[in-house]
Amino acid sequence: MTHNHITALIVDDEPLAIEGLRLRLEAIEDIVVIGEATDGDEAIKLCQRCQPDVLFIDLRLPGINGLEVVQLIQADIMPLVVFVSAYSEYALDAFELNAIDYILKPVNIGRLQKTVERIRERLTPQQRDLEKFRLLKALGETSGLEISELEEWLEGSSAKLPSQFRQELVIKNDKNEKVFVPVKNIRWIDAAGDYMCIHTTEENYIVRITMKKLESELDSSMFQRIHKSTLININCVKSIQALKNNESLLDMGDEVKLKVSRNFNEAVGNIINSRAN
């Protein structure tokens, strides 16, 4: 095997998905699949033992998920990471910055060839060092930057990664004046159709925007959805009271209590973990 070969590891809990991706990769010149894993623990062990050039990994895995696998890998040479998923909504918002690429299932051979071309460009010795630093830094920051922006930053800066998340909202008040509202001052947000009511420490504002759009612009480590129409700043939660039917009640202070829908019950654990850290 020459140094021109690219070694790959595939991680997916679906055997048919592994087989499909392996067959497509092996149809591309210079790609050699050296290992396959069906869960995160096995993937970490294989990465440390085999030192692959690139890791193709599904985001949804039993036990630890794909993102956590990447965070836990402690290989001497960090593999390039390509996330593979059937869920397009995660691609741009949450995961693209953490990887060299993001591919949707079912994997298209033409799309895969473009990914491999990008991998080849990154596998020079100089690029390996930069890639390891870039990836680990990105995983620790949740900056949300596009890959191209992150690469530009990396070339000439040692400063903390910037963030694409909104640091303040520009909202028109009752006098039609533009008001700059720091997001850290937002306590919670509730929706009424295409309008959002922004509750801050000082006053409330109405803004025309969808919940999905607004949520995508706010840092998910600070803002947590607790209902299909409610988003809260986890730093403003004073206490959590368990209710029946897997629901909970959040005390936001100033006699404001918000219910966590059972469909968003996982949010309670996220809030507790985030506050504990």
PDB file of C-alpha atoms in Angstrom:
ATOM      1  CA  MET A   1       0.000   0.000   0.000  1.00  0.00           C
ATOM      2  CA  THR A   2       1.454   3.363  -0.966  1.00  0.00           C
ATOM      3  CA  HIS A   3       1.218   6.597   0.941  1.00  0.00           C
ATOM      4  CA  ASN A   4      -1.309   7.791  -1.641  1.00  0.00           C
ATOM      5  CA  HIS A   5      -3.980   5.491  -0.291  1.00  0.00           C
ATOM      6  CA  ILE A   6      -6.610   6.991   2.009  1.00  0.00           C
ATOM      7  CA  THR A   7      -7.618   4.684   4.850  1.00  0.00           C
ATOM      8  CA  ALA A   8     -11.191   4.919   6.073  1.00  0.00           C
ATOM      9  CA  LEU A   9     -13.244   3.694   9.013  1.00  0.00           C
ATOM     10  CA  ILE A  10     -17.048   3.442   8.764  1.00  0.00           C
ATOM     11  CA  VAL A  11     -19.288   3.703  11.833  1.00  0.00           C
ATOM     12  CA  ASP A  12     -23.030   3.023  11.579  1.00  0.00           C
ATOM     13  CA  ASP A  13     -25.442   0.895  13.572  1.00  0.00           C
ATOM     14  CA  GLU A  14     -27.124  -0.326  10.383  1.00  0.00           C
ATOM     15  CA  PRO A  15     -25.166  -3.141   8.621  1.00  0.00           C
ATOM     16  CA  LEU A  16     -26.814  -2.333   5.279  1.00  0.00           C
ATOM     17  CA  ALA A  17     -25.734   1.297   5.565  1.00  0.00           C
ATOM     18  CA  ILE A  18     -22.151   0.204   6.284  1.00  0.00           C
ATOM     19  CA  GLU A  19     -22.168  -2.121   3.295  1.00  0.00           C
ATOM     20  CA  GLY A  20     -23.619   0.514   0.982  1.00  0.00           C
ATOM     21  CA  LEU A  21     -21.071   3.132   1.995  1.00  0.00           C
ATOM     22  CA  ARG A  22     -18.173   0.667   1.837  1.00  0.00           C
ATOM     23  CA  LEU A  23     -19.087  -0.408  -1.707  1.00  0.00           C
ATOM     24  CA  ARG A  24     -19.281   3.211  -2.842  1.00  0.00           C
ATOM     25  CA  LEU A  25     -15.987   4.129  -1.185  1.00  0.00           C
ATOM     26  CA  GLU A  26     -14.186   1.134  -2.648  1.00  0.00           C
ATOM     27  CA  ALA A  27     -15.376   2.198  -6.082  1.00  0.00           C
ATOM     28  CA  ILE A  28     -13.334   5.386  -5.667  1.00  0.00           C
ATOM     29  CA  GLU A  29      -9.642   5.179  -6.501  1.00  0.00           C
ATOM     30  CA  ASP A  30      -7.169   5.105  -3.593  1.00  0.00           C
ATOM     31  CA  ILE A  31      -9.777   4.614  -0.855  1.00  0.00           C
ATOM     32  CA  VAL A  32      -9.242   1.605   1.420  1.00  0.00           C
ATOM     33  CA  VAL A  33     -11.805   0.745   4.132  1.00  0.00           C
ATOM     34  CA  ILE A  34      -9.763  -0.699   7.017  1.00  0.00           C
ATOM     35  CA  GLY A  35     -12.461  -1.096   9.631  1.00  0.00           C
ATOM     36  CA  GLU A  36     -16.157  -1.002  10.474  1.00  0.00           C
ATOM     37  CA  ALA A  37     -17.943  -0.379  13.767  1.00  0.00           C
ATOM     38  CA  THR A  38     -21.571  -0.437  14.826  1.00  0.00           C
ATOM     39  CA  ASP A  39     -21.376   1.624  18.027  1.00  0.00           C
ATOM     40  CA  GLY A  40     -19.391   4.467  19.541  1.00  0.00           C
ATOM     41  CA  ASP A  41     -17.253   2.449  21.966  1.00  0.00           C
ATOM     42  CA  GLU A  42     -16.089   0.138  19.197  1.00  0.00           C
ATOM     43  CA  ALA A  43     -15.402   3.138  16.943  1.00  0.00           C
ATOM     44  CA  ILE A  44     -13.120   4.782  19.509  1.00  0.00           C
ATOM     45  CA  LYS A  45     -11.100   1.587  19.989  1.00  0.00           C
ATOM     46  CA  LEU A  46     -10.726   1.092  16.238  1.00  0.00           C
ATOM     47  CA  CYS A  47      -9.641   4.705  15.706  1.00  0.00           C
ATOM     48  CA  GLN A  48      -6.951   4.404  18.358  1.00  0.00           C
ATOM     49  CA  ARG A  49      -5.740   1.065  17.031  1.00  0.00           C
ATOM     50  CA  CYS A  50      -5.969   1.615  13.270  1.00  0.00           C
ATOM     51  CA  GLN A  51      -5.291   5.378  13.012  1.00  0.00           C
ATOM     52  CA  PRO A  52      -7.490   5.872   9.905  1.00  0.00           C
ATOM     53  CA  ASP A  53      -7.082   8.896   7.673  1.00  0.00           C
ATOM     54  CA  VAL A  54     -10.815   9.552   7.703  1.00  0.00           C
ATOM     55  CA  LEU A  55     -13.778   8.559   9.850  1.00  0.00           C
ATOM     56  CA  PHE A  56     -17.211   8.240   8.216  1.00  0.00           C
ATOM     57  CA  ILE A  57     -19.616   8.231  11.155  1.00  0.00           C
ATOM     58  CA  ASP A  58     -23.386   8.336  11.605  1.00  0.00           C
ATOM     59  CA  LEU A  59     -24.664  10.882  14.108  1.00  0.00           C
ATOM     60  CA  ARG A  60     -27.275   8.577  15.633  1.00  0.00           C
ATOM     61  CA  LEU A  61     -25.662   5.590  17.323  1.00  0.00           C
ATOM     62  CA  PRO A  62     -26.677   3.393  20.259  1.00  0.00           C
ATOM     63  CA  GLY A  63     -25.022   4.630  23.453  1.00  0.00           C
ATOM     64  CA  ILE A  64     -22.725   7.556  22.756  1.00  0.00           C
ATOM     65  CA  ASN A  65     -23.581   9.419  19.563  1.00  0.00           C
ATOM     66  CA  GLY A  66     -21.330  10.332  16.646  1.00  0.00           C
ATOM     67  CA  LEU A  67     -20.458  13.770  17.939  1.00  0.00           C
ATOM     68  CA  GLU A  68     -19.471  12.372  21.331  1.00  0.00           C
ATOM     69  CA  VAL A  69     -17.289   9.743  19.646  1.00  0.00           C
ATOM     70  CA  VAL A  70     -15.278  12.474  17.949  1.00  0.00           C
ATOM     71  CA  GLN A  71     -14.911  14.336  21.230  1.00  0.00           C
ATOM     72  CA  LEU A  72     -13.640  11.198  22.977  1.00  0.00           C
ATOM     73  CA  ILE A  73     -11.103  10.090  20.365  1.00  0.00           C
ATOM     74  CA  GLN A  74      -7.587  10.550  21.730  1.00  0.00           C
ATOM     75  CA  ALA A  75      -5.596   9.293  18.754  1.00  0.00           C
ATOM     76  CA  ASP A  76      -2.077  10.547  18.071  1.00  0.00           C
ATOM     77  CA  ILE A  77      -3.223  11.573  14.614  1.00  0.00           C
ATOM     78  CA  MET A  78      -6.793  12.835  14.607  1.00  0.00           C
ATOM     79  CA  PRO A  79      -8.729  11.421  11.640  1.00  0.00           C
ATOM     80  CA  LEU A  80     -10.649  13.706   9.361  1.00  0.00           C
ATOM     81  CA  VAL A  81     -14.348  13.406  10.161  1.00  0.00           C
ATOM     82  CA  VAL A  82     -17.257  13.062   7.751  1.00  0.00           C
ATOM     83  CA  PHE A  83     -20.658  12.897   9.435  1.00  0.00           C
ATOM     84  CA  VAL A  84     -23.272  10.764   7.704  1.00  0.00           C
ATOM     85  CA  SER A  85     -26.947  11.182   8.540  1.00  0.00           C
ATOM     86  CA  ALA A  86     -30.470  10.770   7.211  1.00  0.00           C
ATOM     87  CA  TYR A  87     -31.473  14.070   8.848  1.00  0.00           C
ATOM     88  CA  SER A  88     -30.720  17.165   6.780  1.00  0.00           C
ATOM     89  CA  GLU A  89     -31.840  19.685   9.406  1.00  0.00           C
ATOM     90  CA  TYR A  90     -28.759  18.968  11.530  1.00  0.00           C
ATOM     91  CA  ALA A  91     -26.268  19.486   8.730  1.00  0.00           C
ATOM     92  CA  LEU A  92     -25.844  23.241   8.516  1.00  0.00           C
ATOM     93  CA  ASP A  93     -27.002  24.331  11.943  1.00  0.00           C
ATOM     94  CA  ALA A  94     -25.166  22.080  14.327  1.00  0.00           C
ATOM     95  CA  PHE A  95     -22.564  19.831  12.805  1.00  0.00           C
ATOM     96  CA  GLU A  96     -20.930  21.171   9.675  1.00  0.00           C
ATOM     97  CA  LEU A  97     -18.276  23.135  11.529  1.00  0.00           C
ATOM     98  CA  ASN A  98     -17.141  20.023  13.370  1.00  0.00           C
ATOM     99  CA  ALA A  99     -16.306  18.014  10.285  1.00  0.00           C
ATOM    100  CA  ILE A 100     -14.690  18.121   6.895  1.00  0.00           C
ATOM    101  CA  ASP A 101     -18.082  17.292   5.384  1.00  0.00           C
ATOM    102  CA  TYR A 102     -21.657  16.186   6.067  1.00  0.00           C
ATOM    103  CA  ILE A 103     -23.295  13.634   3.785  1.00  0.00           C
ATOM    104  CA  LEU A 104     -26.966  12.706   3.678  1.00  0.00           C
ATOM    105  CA  LYS A 105     -28.231   9.146   3.369  1.00  0.00           C
ATOM    106  CA  PRO A 106     -28.651   7.454   1.001  1.00  0.00           C
ATOM    107  CA  VAL A 107     -25.115   8.387  -0.029  1.00  0.00           C
ATOM    108  CA  ASN A 108     -24.752   9.555  -3.621  1.00  0.00           C
ATOM    109  CA  ILE A 109     -21.542   8.413  -5.342  1.00  0.00           C
ATOM    110  CA  GLY A 110     -21.015  11.784  -7.033  1.00  0.00           C
ATOM    111  CA  ARG A 111     -21.383  13.606  -3.718  1.00  0.00           C
ATOM    112  CA  LEU A 112     -19.013  11.118  -2.117  1.00  0.00           C
ATOM    113  CA  GLN A 113     -16.360  11.736  -4.779  1.00  0.00           C
ATOM    114  CA  LYS A 114     -16.429  15.454  -3.974  1.00  0.00           C
ATOM    115  CA  THR A 115     -15.927  14.615  -0.312  1.00  0.00           C
ATOM    116  CA  VAL A 116     -12.930  12.410  -1.139  1.00  0.00           C
ATOM    117  CA  GLU A 117     -11.407  15.221  -3.213  1.00  0.00           C
ATOM    118  CA  ARG A 118     -11.685  17.484  -0.188  1.00  0.00           C
ATOM    119  CA  ILE A 119     -10.098  14.779   1.982  1.00  0.00           C
ATOM    120  CA  ARG A 120      -7.131  14.442  -0.403  1.00  0.00           C
ATOM    121  CA  GLU A 121      -6.472  18.172  -0.128  1.00  0.00           C
ATOM    122  CA  ARG A 122      -6.317  17.912   3.666  1.00  0.00           C
ATOM    123  CA  LEU A 123      -3.986  14.938   4.014  1.00  0.00           C
ATOM    124  CA  THR A 124      -0.623  16.626   3.559  1.00  0.00           C
ATOM    125  CA  PRO A 125       1.536  16.493   6.729  1.00  0.00           C
ATOM    126  CA  GLN A 126       1.128  20.230   7.247  1.00  0.00           C
ATOM    127  CA  GLN A 127      -2.626  20.063   6.869  1.00  0.00           C
ATOM    128  CA  ARG A 128      -2.904  17.163   9.327  1.00  0.00           C
ATOM    129  CA  ASP A 129      -1.638  19.292  12.196  1.00  0.00           C
ATOM    130  CA  LEU A 130      -3.925  22.138  11.274  1.00  0.00           C
ATOM    131  CA  GLU A 131      -6.882  19.795  10.882  1.00  0.00           C
ATOM    132  CA  LYS A 132      -6.455  18.239  14.312  1.00  0.00           C
ATOM    133  CA  PHE A 133      -6.312  21.638  15.950  1.00  0.00           C
ATOM    134  CA  ARG A 134      -9.215  22.970  13.895  1.00  0.00           C
ATOM    135  CA  LEU A 135     -11.471  20.042  14.659  1.00  0.00           C
ATOM    136  CA  LEU A 136     -10.819  19.872  18.382  1.00  0.00           C
ATOM    137  CA  LYS A 137     -11.135  23.621  18.745  1.00  0.00           C
ATOM    138  CA  ALA A 138     -14.407  23.625  16.850  1.00  0.00           C
ATOM    139  CA  LEU A 139     -15.830  20.811  18.953  1.00  0.00           C
ATOM    140  CA  GLY A 140     -15.066  22.750  22.108  1.00  0.00           C
ATOM    141  CA  GLU A 141     -16.554  26.031  20.978  1.00  0.00           C
ATOM    142  CA  THR A 142     -19.846  25.342  19.140  1.00  0.00           C
ATOM    143  CA  SER A 143     -19.095  28.439  17.117  1.00  0.00           C
ATOM    144  CA  GLY A 144     -21.480  27.596  14.297  1.00  0.00           C
ATOM    145  CA  LEU A 145     -19.119  28.992  11.663  1.00  0.00           C
ATOM    146  CA  GLU A 146     -19.157  27.798   8.090  1.00  0.00           C
ATOM    147  CA  ILE A 147     -16.159  25.580   7.295  1.00  0.00           C
ATOM    148  CA  SER A 148     -14.712  28.174   4.896  1.00  0.00           C
ATOM    149  CA  GLU A 149     -14.851  30.871   7.590  1.00  0.00           C
ATOM    150  CA  LEU A 150     -13.269  28.581  10.144  1.00  0.00           C
ATOM    151  CA  GLU A 151     -10.382  27.778   7.804  1.00  0.00           C
ATOM    152  CA  GLU A 152      -9.737  31.482   7.136  1.00  0.00           C
ATOM    153  CA  TRP A 153      -9.688  32.148  10.869  1.00  0.00           C
ATOM    154  CA  LEU A 154      -7.350  29.243  11.501  1.00  0.00           C
ATOM    155  CA  GLU A 155      -4.718  30.408   9.036  1.00  0.00           C
ATOM    156  CA  GLY A 156      -3.843  33.583  10.860  1.00  0.00           C
ATOM    157  CA  SER A 157      -5.363  33.768  14.314  1.00  0.00           C
ATOM    158  CA  SER A 158      -4.702  32.296  17.730  1.00  0.00           C
ATOM    159  CA  ALA A 159      -7.624  34.135  19.311  1.00  0.00           C
ATOM    160  CA  LYS A 160     -10.737  32.484  20.642  1.00  0.00           C
ATOM    161  CA  LEU A 161     -13.094  31.289  17.927  1.00  0.00           C
ATOM    162  CA  PRO A 162     -15.737  33.872  17.052  1.00  0.00           C
ATOM    163  CA  SER A 163     -19.392  32.910  17.152  1.00  0.00           C
ATOM    164  CA  GLN A 164     -22.126  33.248  14.539  1.00  0.00           C
ATOM    165  CA  PHE A 165     -24.822  33.134  17.190  1.00  0.00           C
ATOM    166  CA  ARG A 166     -26.642  36.356  17.887  1.00  0.00           C
ATOM    167  CA  GLN A 167     -25.200  38.354  20.755  1.00  0.00           C
ATOM    168  CA  GLU A 168     -28.056  40.838  20.564  1.00  0.00           C
ATOM    169  CA  LEU A 169     -31.402  41.196  18.808  1.00  0.00           C
ATOM    170  CA  VAL A 170     -32.436  44.337  16.964  1.00  0.00           C
ATOM    171  CA  ILE A 171     -36.110  44.936  17.761  1.00  0.00           C
ATOM    172  CA  LYS A 172     -38.478  47.826  17.043  1.00  0.00           C
ATOM    173  CA  ASN A 173     -40.268  49.140  20.128  1.00  0.00           C
ATOM    174  CA  ASP A 174     -43.711  50.771  20.426  1.00  0.00           C
ATOM    175  CA  LYS A 175     -42.255  54.055  19.167  1.00  0.00           C
ATOM    176  CA  ASN A 176     -40.903  52.341  16.039  1.00  0.00           C
ATOM    177  CA  GLU A 177     -37.366  52.853  17.339  1.00  0.00           C
ATOM    178  CA  LYS A 178     -34.712  50.167  16.936  1.00  0.00           C
ATOM    179  CA  VAL A 179     -33.695  48.700  20.286  1.00  0.00           C
ATOM    180  CA  PHE A 180     -30.614  46.522  20.775  1.00  0.00           C
ATOM    181  CA  VAL A 181     -31.438  43.719  23.190  1.00  0.00           C
ATOM    182  CA  PRO A 182     -28.506  41.599  24.510  1.00  0.00           C
ATOM    183  CA  VAL A 183     -29.496  37.928  24.290  1.00  0.00           C
ATOM    184  CA  LYS A 184     -28.106  37.326  27.789  1.00  0.00           C
ATOM    185  CA  ASN A 185     -30.916  39.564  29.073  1.00  0.00           C
ATOM    186  CA  ILE A 186     -33.627  37.412  27.486  1.00  0.00           C
ATOM    187  CA  ARG A 187     -35.400  35.276  30.112  1.00  0.00           C
ATOM    188  CA  TRP A 188     -37.767  33.358  27.868  1.00  0.00           C
ATOM    189  CA  ILE A 189     -39.486  33.548  24.490  1.00  0.00           C
ATOM    190  CA  ASP A 190     -42.979  32.400  23.573  1.00  0.00           C
ATOM    191  CA  ALA A 191     -44.587  32.146  20.167  1.00  0.00           C
ATOM    192  CA  ALA A 192     -47.892  33.274  18.721  1.00  0.00           C
ATOM    193  CA  GLY A 193     -47.940  32.304  15.067  1.00  0.00           C
ATOM    194  CA  ASP A 194     -45.139  34.118  13.254  1.00  0.00           C
ATOM    195  CA  TYR A 195     -44.665  36.523  16.148  1.00  0.00           C
ATOM    196  CA  MET A 196     -42.394  36.026  19.135  1.00  0.00           C
ATOM    197  CA  CYS A 197     -42.776  37.657  22.510  1.00  0.00           C
ATOM    198  CA  ILE A 198     -39.294  38.336  23.894  1.00  0.00           C
ATOM    199  CA  HIS A 199     -39.326  38.559  27.700  1.00  0.00           C
ATOM    200  CA  THR A 200     -36.231  40.313  29.069  1.00  0.00           C
ATOM    201  CA  THR A 201     -35.053  41.412  32.479  1.00  0.00           C
ATOM    202  CA  GLU A 202     -36.262  44.936  31.694  1.00  0.00           C
ATOM    203  CA  GLU A 203     -39.339  44.684  29.450  1.00  0.00           C
ATOM    204  CA  ASN A 204     -41.079  42.646  26.762  1.00  0.00           C
ATOM    205  CA  TYR A 205     -40.877  42.991  22.985  1.00  0.00           C
ATOM    206  CA  ILE A 206     -42.829  41.631  20.045  1.00  0.00           C
ATOM    207  CA  VAL A 207     -40.903  40.630  16.919  1.00  0.00           C
ATOM    208  CA  ARG A 208     -42.074  39.042  13.668  1.00  0.00           C
ATOM    209  CA  ILE A 209     -39.976  35.902  13.174  1.00  0.00           C
ATOM    210  CA  THR A 210     -40.639  32.171  13.320  1.00  0.00           C
ATOM    211  CA  MET A 211     -39.565  30.120  16.328  1.00  0.00           C
ATOM    212  CA  LYS A 212     -37.420  27.876  14.112  1.00  0.00           C
ATOM    213  CA  LYS A 213     -35.555  30.849  12.640  1.00  0.00           C
ATOM    214  CA  LEU A 214     -35.010  32.566  15.977  1.00  0.00           C
ATOM    215  CA  GLU A 215     -33.910  29.349  17.687  1.00  0.00           C
ATOM    216  CA  SER A 216     -31.313  28.736  14.949  1.00  0.00           C
ATOM    217  CA  GLU A 217     -29.781  32.161  15.615  1.00  0.00           C
ATOM    218  CA  LEU A 218     -29.434  31.653  19.372  1.00  0.00           C
ATOM    219  CA  ASP A 219     -26.754  29.638  21.142  1.00  0.00           C
ATOM    220  CA  SER A 220     -28.270  26.240  21.992  1.00  0.00           C
ATOM    221  CA  SER A 221     -26.002  25.991  25.046  1.00  0.00           C
ATOM    222  CA  MET A 222     -27.907  28.953  26.501  1.00  0.00           C
ATOM    223  CA  PHE A 223     -31.418  28.583  25.070  1.00  0.00           C
ATOM    224  CA  GLN A 224     -33.497  25.418  25.462  1.00  0.00           C
ATOM    225  CA  ARG A 225     -36.887  24.580  23.919  1.00  0.00           C
ATOM    226  CA  ILE A 226     -39.316  23.387  26.610  1.00  0.00           C
ATOM    227  CA  HIS A 227     -42.476  23.470  24.515  1.00  0.00           C
ATOM    228  CA  LYS A 228     -43.232  23.768  20.808  1.00  0.00           C
ATOM    229  CA  SER A 229     -43.915  27.460  21.429  1.00  0.00           C
ATOM    230  CA  THR A 230     -41.550  28.252  24.336  1.00  0.00           C
ATOM    231  CA  LEU A 231     -37.799  28.810  24.476  1.00  0.00           C
ATOM    232  CA  ILE A 232     -36.034  29.625  27.752  1.00  0.00           C
ATOM    233  CA  ASN A 233     -32.681  30.976  28.848  1.00  0.00           C
ATOM    234  CA  ILE A 234     -31.386  28.153  31.054  1.00  0.00           C
ATOM    235  CA  ASN A 235     -29.394  30.641  33.130  1.00  0.00           C
ATOM    236  CA  CYS A 236     -32.665  32.166  34.338  1.00  0.00           C
ATOM    237  CA  VAL A 237     -34.111  28.944  35.756  1.00  0.00           C
ATOM    238  CA  LYS A 238     -34.382  29.205  39.548  1.00  0.00           C
ATOM    239  CA  SER A 239     -35.748  25.724  40.252  1.00  0.00           C
ATOM    240  CA  ILE A 240     -37.416  22.708  38.642  1.00  0.00           C
ATOM    241  CA  GLN A 241     -40.515  20.974  40.013  1.00  0.00           C
ATOM    242  CA  ALA A 242     -41.531  17.520  38.754  1.00  0.00           C
ATOM    243  CA  LEU A 243     -45.200  17.105  37.784  1.00  0.00           C
ATOM    244  CA  LYS A 244     -47.312  14.152  36.722  1.00  0.00           C
ATOM    245  CA  ASN A 245     -47.225  12.729  33.176  1.00  0.00           C
ATOM    246  CA  ASN A 246     -43.499  13.402  32.779  1.00  0.00           C
ATOM    247  CA  GLU A 247     -44.037  17.154  32.799  1.00  0.00           C
ATOM    248  CA  SER A 248     -42.092  19.705  34.853  1.00  0.00           C
ATOM    249  CA  LEU A 249     -42.509  23.263  36.053  1.00  0.00           C
ATOM    250  CA  LEU A 250     -39.694  25.789  35.823  1.00  0.00           C
ATOM    251  CA  ASP A 251     -39.490  28.700  38.237  1.00  0.00           C
ATOM    252  CA  MET A 252     -38.095  31.645  36.241  1.00  0.00           C
ATOM    253  CA  GLY A 253     -38.252  34.084  39.123  1.00  0.00           C
ATOM    254  CA  ASP A 254     -40.601  37.051  39.658  1.00  0.00           C
ATOM    255  CA  GLU A 255     -43.498  34.589  40.097  1.00  0.00           C
ATOM    256  CA  VAL A 256     -43.132  33.340  36.532  1.00  0.00           C
ATOM    257  CA  LYS A 257     -43.526  29.565  36.159  1.00  0.00           C
ATOM    258  CA  LEU A 258     -43.288  27.772  32.801  1.00  0.00           C
ATOM    259  CA  LYS A 259     -44.339  24.206  32.085  1.00  0.00           C
ATOM    260  CA  VAL A 260     -42.030  21.777  30.278  1.00  0.00           C
ATOM    261  CA  SER A 261     -44.095  19.683  27.876  1.00  0.00           C
ATOM    262  CA  ARG A 262     -43.566  15.936  28.198  1.00  0.00           C
ATOM    263  CA  ASN A 263     -42.486  15.951  24.531  1.00  0.00           C
ATOM    264  CA  PHE A 264     -39.567  18.127  25.630  1.00  0.00           C
ATOM    265  CA  ASN A 265     -38.916  16.388  28.954  1.00  0.00           C
ATOM    266  CA  GLU A 266     -35.320  15.708  27.909  1.00  0.00           C
ATOM    267  CA  ALA A 267     -34.850  19.462  28.185  1.00  0.00           C
ATOM    268  CA  VAL A 268     -34.960  19.210  31.977  1.00  0.00           C
ATOM    269  CA  GLY A 269     -31.890  16.971  32.006  1.00  0.00           C
ATOM    270  CA  ASN A 270     -30.108  19.307  29.595  1.00  0.00           C
ATOM    271  CA  ILE A 271     -30.856  22.271  31.849  1.00  0.00           C
ATOM    272  CA  ILE A 272     -29.603  20.486  34.958  1.00  0.00           C
ATOM    273  CA  ASN A 273     -26.419  19.298  33.233  1.00  0.00           C
ATOM    274  CA  SER A 274     -25.720  22.717  31.755  1.00  0.00           C
ATOM    275  CA  ARG A 275     -26.186  24.475  35.078  1.00  0.00           C
ATOM    276  CA  ALA A 276     -24.027  21.883  36.840  1.00  0.00           C
ATOM    277  CA  ASN A 277     -21.191  22.570  34.403  1.00  0.00           C
TER     278      ASN A 277
END
